[in-house]
Short mmCIF file of C-alpha atoms in Angstrom, two decimals:
data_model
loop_
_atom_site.label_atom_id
_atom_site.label_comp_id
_atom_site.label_asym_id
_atom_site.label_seq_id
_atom_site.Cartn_x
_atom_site.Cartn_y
_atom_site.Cartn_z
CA UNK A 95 97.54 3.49 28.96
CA UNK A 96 99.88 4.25 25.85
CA UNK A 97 100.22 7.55 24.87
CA UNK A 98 99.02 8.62 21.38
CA UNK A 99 96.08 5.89 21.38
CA UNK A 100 95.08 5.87 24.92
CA UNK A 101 94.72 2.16 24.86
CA UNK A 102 96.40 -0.45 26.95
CA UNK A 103 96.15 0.91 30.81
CA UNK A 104 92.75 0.47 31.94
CA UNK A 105 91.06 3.90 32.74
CA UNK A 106 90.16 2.90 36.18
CA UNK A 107 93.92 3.79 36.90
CA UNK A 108 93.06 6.99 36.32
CA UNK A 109 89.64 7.78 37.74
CA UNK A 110 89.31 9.23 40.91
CA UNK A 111 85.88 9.35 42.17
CA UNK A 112 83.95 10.85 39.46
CA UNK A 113 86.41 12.80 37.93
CA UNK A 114 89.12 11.19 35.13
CA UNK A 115 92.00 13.17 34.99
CA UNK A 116 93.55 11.78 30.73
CA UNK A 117 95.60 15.01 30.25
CA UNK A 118 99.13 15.03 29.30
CA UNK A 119 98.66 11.93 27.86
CA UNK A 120 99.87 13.41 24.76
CA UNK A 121 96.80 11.76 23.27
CA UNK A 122 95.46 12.23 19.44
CA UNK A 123 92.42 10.66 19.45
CA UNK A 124 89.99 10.08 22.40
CA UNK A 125 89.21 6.44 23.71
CA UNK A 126 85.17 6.53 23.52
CA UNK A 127 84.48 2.64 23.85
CA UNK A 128 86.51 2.92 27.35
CA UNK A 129 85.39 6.20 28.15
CA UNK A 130 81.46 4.83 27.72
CA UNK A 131 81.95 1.92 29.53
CA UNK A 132 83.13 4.84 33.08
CA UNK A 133 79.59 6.39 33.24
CA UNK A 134 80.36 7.61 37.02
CA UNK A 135 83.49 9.74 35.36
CA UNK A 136 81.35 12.50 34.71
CA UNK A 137 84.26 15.01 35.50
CA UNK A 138 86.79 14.75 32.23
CA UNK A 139 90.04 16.27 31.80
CA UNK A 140 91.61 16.04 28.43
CA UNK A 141 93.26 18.92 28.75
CA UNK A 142 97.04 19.63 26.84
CA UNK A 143 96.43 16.70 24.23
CA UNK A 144 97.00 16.65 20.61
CA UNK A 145 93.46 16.25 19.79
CA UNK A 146 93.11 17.70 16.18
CA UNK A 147 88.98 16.45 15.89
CA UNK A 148 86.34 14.40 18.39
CA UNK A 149 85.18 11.10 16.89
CA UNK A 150 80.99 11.50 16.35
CA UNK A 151 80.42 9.18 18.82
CA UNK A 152 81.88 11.12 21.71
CA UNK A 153 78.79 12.56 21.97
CA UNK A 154 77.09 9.30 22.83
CA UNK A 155 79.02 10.51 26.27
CA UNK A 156 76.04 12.21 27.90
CA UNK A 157 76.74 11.44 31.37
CA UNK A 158 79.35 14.08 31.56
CA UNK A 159 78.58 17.32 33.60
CA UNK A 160 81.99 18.80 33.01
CA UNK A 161 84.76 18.52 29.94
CA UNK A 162 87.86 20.23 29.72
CA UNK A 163 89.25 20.10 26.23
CA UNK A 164 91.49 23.12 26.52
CA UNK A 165 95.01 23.54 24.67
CA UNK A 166 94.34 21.06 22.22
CA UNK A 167 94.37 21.64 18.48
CA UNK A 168 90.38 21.01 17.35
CA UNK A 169 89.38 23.17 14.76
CA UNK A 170 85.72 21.92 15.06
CA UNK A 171 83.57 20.22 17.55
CA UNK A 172 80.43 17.14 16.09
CA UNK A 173 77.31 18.70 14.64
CA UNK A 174 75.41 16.76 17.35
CA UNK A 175 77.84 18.19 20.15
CA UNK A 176 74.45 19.08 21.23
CA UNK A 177 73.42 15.58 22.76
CA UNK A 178 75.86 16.32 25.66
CA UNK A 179 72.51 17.70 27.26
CA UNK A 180 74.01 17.00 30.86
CA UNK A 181 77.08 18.80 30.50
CA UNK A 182 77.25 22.05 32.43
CA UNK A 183 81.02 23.11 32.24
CA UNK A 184 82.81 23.41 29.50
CA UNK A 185 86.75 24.46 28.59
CA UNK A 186 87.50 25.21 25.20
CA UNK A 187 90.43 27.37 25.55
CA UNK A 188 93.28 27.64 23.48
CA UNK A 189 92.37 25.56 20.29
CA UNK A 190 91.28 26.65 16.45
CA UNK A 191 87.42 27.02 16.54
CA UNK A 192 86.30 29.24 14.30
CA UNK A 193 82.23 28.39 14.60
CA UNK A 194 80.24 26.33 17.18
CA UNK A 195 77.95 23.68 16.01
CA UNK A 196 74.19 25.00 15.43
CA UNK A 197 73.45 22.01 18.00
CA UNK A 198 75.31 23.79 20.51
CA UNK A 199 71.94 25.74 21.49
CA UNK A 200 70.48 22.17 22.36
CA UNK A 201 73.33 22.34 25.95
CA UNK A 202 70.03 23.60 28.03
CA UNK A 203 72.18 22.90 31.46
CA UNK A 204 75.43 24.71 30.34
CA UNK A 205 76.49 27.42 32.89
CA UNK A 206 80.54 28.00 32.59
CA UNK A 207 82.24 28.73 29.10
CA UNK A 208 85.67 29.65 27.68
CA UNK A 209 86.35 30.35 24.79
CA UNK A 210 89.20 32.20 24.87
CA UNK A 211 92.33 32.03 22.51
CA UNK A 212 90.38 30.61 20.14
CA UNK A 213 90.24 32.30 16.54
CA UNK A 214 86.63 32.62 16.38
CA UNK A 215 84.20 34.32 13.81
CA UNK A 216 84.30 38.01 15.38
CA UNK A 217 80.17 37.85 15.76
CA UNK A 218 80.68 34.89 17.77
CA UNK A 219 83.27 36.39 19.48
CA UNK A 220 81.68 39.54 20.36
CA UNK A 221 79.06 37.44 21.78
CA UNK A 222 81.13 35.34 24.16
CA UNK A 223 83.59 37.67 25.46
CA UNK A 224 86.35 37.28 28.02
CA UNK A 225 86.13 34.61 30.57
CA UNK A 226 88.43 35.82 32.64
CA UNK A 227 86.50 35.03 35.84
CA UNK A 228 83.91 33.06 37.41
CA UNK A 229 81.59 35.67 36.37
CA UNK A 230 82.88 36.13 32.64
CA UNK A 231 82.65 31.97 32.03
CA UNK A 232 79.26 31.99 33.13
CA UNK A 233 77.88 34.71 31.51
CA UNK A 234 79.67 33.84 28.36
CA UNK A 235 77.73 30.48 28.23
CA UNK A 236 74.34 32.11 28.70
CA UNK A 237 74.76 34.81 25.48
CA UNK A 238 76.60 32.21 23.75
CA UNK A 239 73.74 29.49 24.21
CA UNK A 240 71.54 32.57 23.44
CA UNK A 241 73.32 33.38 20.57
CA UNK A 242 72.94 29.78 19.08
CA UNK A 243 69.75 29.62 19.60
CA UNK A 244 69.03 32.77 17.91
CA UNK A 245 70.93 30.90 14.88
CA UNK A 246 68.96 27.82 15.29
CA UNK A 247 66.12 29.42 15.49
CA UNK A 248 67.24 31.59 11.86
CA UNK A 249 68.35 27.88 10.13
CA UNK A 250 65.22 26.64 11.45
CA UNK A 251 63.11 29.17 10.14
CA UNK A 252 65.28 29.19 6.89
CA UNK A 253 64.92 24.90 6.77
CA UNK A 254 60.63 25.64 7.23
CA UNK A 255 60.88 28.49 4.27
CA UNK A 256 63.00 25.87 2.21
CA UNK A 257 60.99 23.16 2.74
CA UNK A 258 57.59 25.13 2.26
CA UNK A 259 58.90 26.65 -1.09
CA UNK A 260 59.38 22.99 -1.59
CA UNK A 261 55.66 21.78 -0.53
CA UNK A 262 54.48 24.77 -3.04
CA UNK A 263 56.72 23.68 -5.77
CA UNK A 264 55.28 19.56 -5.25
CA UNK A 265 51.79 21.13 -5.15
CA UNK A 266 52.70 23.60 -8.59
CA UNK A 267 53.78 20.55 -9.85
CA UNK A 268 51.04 18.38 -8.61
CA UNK A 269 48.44 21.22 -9.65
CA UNK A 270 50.58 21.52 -13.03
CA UNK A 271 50.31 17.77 -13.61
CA UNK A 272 47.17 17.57 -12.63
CA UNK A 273 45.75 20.08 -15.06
CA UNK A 274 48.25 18.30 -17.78
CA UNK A 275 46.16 14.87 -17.14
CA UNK A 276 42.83 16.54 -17.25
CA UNK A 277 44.11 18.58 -20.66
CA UNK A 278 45.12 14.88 -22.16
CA UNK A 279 41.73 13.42 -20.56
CA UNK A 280 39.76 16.20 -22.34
CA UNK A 281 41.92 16.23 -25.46
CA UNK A 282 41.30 12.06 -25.24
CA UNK A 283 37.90 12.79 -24.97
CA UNK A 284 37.31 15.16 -27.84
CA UNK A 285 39.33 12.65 -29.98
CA UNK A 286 36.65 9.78 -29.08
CA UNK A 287 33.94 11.96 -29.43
CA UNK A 288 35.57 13.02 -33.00
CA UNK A 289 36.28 9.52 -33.86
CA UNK A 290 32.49 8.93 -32.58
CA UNK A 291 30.93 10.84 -34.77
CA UNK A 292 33.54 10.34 -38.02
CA UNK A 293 32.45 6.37 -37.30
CA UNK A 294 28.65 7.67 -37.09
CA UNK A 295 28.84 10.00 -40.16
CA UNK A 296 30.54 7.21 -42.04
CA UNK A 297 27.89 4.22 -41.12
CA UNK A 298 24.71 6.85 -42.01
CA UNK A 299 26.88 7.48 -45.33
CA UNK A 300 26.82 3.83 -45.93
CA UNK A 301 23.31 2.89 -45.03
CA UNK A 302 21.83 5.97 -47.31
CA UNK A 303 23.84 4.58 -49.83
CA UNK A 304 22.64 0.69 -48.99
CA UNK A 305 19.66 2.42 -49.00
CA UNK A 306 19.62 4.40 -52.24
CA UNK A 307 21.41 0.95 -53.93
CA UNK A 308 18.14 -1.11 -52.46
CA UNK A 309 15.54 1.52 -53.80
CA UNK A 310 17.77 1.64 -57.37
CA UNK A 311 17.19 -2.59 -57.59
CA UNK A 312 13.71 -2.44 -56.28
CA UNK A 313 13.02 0.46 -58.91
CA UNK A 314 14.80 -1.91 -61.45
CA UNK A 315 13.11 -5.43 -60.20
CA UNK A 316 9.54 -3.12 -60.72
CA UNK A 317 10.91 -2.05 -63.99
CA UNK A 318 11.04 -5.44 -65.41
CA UNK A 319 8.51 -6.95 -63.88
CA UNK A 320 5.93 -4.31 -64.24
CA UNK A 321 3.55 -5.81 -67.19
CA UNK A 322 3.53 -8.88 -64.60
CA UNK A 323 2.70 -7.22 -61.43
CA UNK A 324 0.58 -4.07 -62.39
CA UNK A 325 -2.20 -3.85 -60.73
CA UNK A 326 -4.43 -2.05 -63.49
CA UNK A 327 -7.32 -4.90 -64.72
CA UNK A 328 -6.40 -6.83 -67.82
CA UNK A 329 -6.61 -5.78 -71.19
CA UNK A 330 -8.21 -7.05 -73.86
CA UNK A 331 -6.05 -7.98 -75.96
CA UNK A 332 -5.57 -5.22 -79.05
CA UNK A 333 -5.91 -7.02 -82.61
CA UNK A 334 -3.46 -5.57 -84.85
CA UNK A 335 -4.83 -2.96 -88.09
CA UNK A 336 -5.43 -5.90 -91.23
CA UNK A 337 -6.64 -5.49 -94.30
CA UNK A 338 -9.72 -6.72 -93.68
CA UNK A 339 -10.55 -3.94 -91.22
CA UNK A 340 -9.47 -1.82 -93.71
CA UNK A 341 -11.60 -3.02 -96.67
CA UNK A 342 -14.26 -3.19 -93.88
CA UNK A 343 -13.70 0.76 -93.32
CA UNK A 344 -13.81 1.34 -96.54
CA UNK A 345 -16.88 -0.66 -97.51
CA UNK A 346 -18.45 1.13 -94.41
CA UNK A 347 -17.77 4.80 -96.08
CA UNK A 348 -18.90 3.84 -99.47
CA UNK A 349 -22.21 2.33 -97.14
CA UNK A 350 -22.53 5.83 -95.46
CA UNK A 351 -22.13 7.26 -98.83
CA UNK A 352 -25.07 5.32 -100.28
CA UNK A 353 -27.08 6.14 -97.43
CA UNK A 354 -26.73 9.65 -97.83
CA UNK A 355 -27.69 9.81 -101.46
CA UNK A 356 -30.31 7.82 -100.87
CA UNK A 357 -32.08 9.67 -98.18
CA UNK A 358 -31.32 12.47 -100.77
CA UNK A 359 -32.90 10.70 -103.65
CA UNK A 360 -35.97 9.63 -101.31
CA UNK A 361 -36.33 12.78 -98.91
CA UNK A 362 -35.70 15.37 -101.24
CA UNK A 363 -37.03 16.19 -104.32
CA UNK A 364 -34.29 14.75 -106.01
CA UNK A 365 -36.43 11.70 -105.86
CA UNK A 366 -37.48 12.30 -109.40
CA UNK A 367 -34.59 13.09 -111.48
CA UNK A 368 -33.51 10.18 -113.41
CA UNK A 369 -29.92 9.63 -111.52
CA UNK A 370 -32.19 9.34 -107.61
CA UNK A 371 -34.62 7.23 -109.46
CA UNK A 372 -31.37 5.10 -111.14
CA UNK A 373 -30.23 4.60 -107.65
CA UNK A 374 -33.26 3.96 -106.09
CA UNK A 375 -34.27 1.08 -108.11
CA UNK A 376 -30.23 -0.20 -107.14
CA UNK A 377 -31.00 0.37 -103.67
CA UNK A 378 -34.13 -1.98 -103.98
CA UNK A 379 -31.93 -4.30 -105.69
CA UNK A 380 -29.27 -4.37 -103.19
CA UNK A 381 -31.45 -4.62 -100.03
CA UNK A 382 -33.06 -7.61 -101.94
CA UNK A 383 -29.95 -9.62 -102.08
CA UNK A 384 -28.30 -8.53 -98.79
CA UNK A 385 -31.35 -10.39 -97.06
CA UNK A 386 -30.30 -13.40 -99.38
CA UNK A 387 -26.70 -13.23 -98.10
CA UNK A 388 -26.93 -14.24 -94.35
CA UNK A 389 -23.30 -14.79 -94.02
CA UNK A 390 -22.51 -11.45 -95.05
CA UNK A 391 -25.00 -10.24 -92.51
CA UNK A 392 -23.52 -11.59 -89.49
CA UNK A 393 -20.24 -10.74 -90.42
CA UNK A 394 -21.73 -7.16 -90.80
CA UNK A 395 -22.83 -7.54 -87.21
CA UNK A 396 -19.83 -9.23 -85.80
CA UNK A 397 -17.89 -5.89 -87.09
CA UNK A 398 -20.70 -3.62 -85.39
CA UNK A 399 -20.20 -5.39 -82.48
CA UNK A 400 -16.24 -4.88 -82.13
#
């Protein structure tokens, strides 16, 4: 195996039993694809390296039980560190971690940490403490795994917060829309309805005024043709005033004239002066030639008639 890459000597070289010793290989980087094709090394040393960062798929490792990354230079371990669910020891001394992965708290089977001469955040380094025994290692993974729970537990609770206040803003907005669509629905509606009864107002405008322009023709048709269609009897026709009637008339009052003085001249006794006895002698006369005169007769009784 080269140094710096690791690659080129096979790892079986190396492994001895279950354990695979790769320190002071002055390695920067860490040989995964080998390393995952060794599942019995589940004891690995890559101790006093140059390893500034682990690749994301070193954590697709999860047969190890016990890693020993100490005096290296990582200033940060994978956010899914946490899959290494079968490790149980761990050596992180002497590197530049300043904060643990939240997945850390997911390393149920962890009993031995150090963390020592590391520059950590001072909470978590209250928490872990020295490890500067059996004793110290082991309980410095229990309050550290306790510890990163606790702040699992805090994102966790912040992460089902965040994404409630974001189920309450969807449903504000859902409720917000909805209540938009049911204003435009409503607002649609009132428009038809308007619209409705505009159209309505405007076709009962019309058919008064069809109606009121039928009623003005039939009133002018019935105009015209009222002395044809009236239904009072006929009328005799009306002859014109002529001057016969009007010689008649006055033929008629000079009659009723004579009458009068006559019955005067024979009822009264006026019958003897000489003017009544004058015009009754001219009244015999006259009665004598009328009944001569038969045409003058009838026409006197065609005129009574009228």
């Amino acid at each position: 195996m080269s140094r710096g890459s690791g690659k080129g000597l096979s790892l079986k070289d190396k492994l001895d039993g279950n354990e695979l010793d790769l320190s002071l290989c002055d390695l920067n980087e860490v040989p995964v694809r080998e390393l995952a094709a060794l599942p019995k090394a589940t004891v690995l040393d890559l101790s006093c390296n140059n390893l500034v960062s682990l690749p994301s798929d070193f954590c697709s490792l999860m047969h190890l039980v016990k890693l020993d990354l100490s005096k290296n230079r990582l200033q940060q371990l994978p956010l899914d560190f946490g899959r290494l669910v079968n490790l149980q020891h761990l050596d992180l001394l002497n590197n530049r971690l300043v904060t643990l992965p939240v997945s850390f708290a997911q390393l149920k089977n962890l009993k031995w940490l150090d963390l020592k001469d590391n520059p950590l955040d001072p909470v978590l380094a209250k928490v872990a403490g020295d490890c500067l025994d059996e004793n110290q290692c082991k309980q410095a993974a229990v309050k550290v795994l306790q510890h990163m729970k606790a702040i699992q537990s805090e994102q966790d609770r912040q992460r089902q917060r965040k994404l409630q206040a974001e189920r309450e803003m969807e449903k504000r907005r859902e409720a917000e829309q909805r209540a938009k669509e049911a204003q435009e629905r409503e607002l649609r509606k009132r428009e038809k309805a308007e619209e409705k009864e505009r159209r309505r107002r405007e076709y009962d405008a019309q058919k008064a005024a069809k109606q009121e322009m039928e009623k003005k023709t039939k009133k002018e048709t019935v105009h015209t043709r009222k002395p044809a269609s009236s239904s009072r009897p006929p009328q005799p026709p009306r002859h014109k005033p002529s001057w016969s009637r009007s010689v008649l008339r006055v033929l008629l009052f000079v009659l009723f004239c004579i009458l009068c003085t006559l019955a005067a001249c024979k009822l009264t006794e006026l019958q003897h002066q000489p003017l009544c006895v004058s015009v009754n002698t001219l009244f015999g006369d006259v009665v004598a030639a009328l009944q001569n005169h038969k045409t003058l007769q009838n026409m006197l009784q065609h005129n009574s008639q009228q």
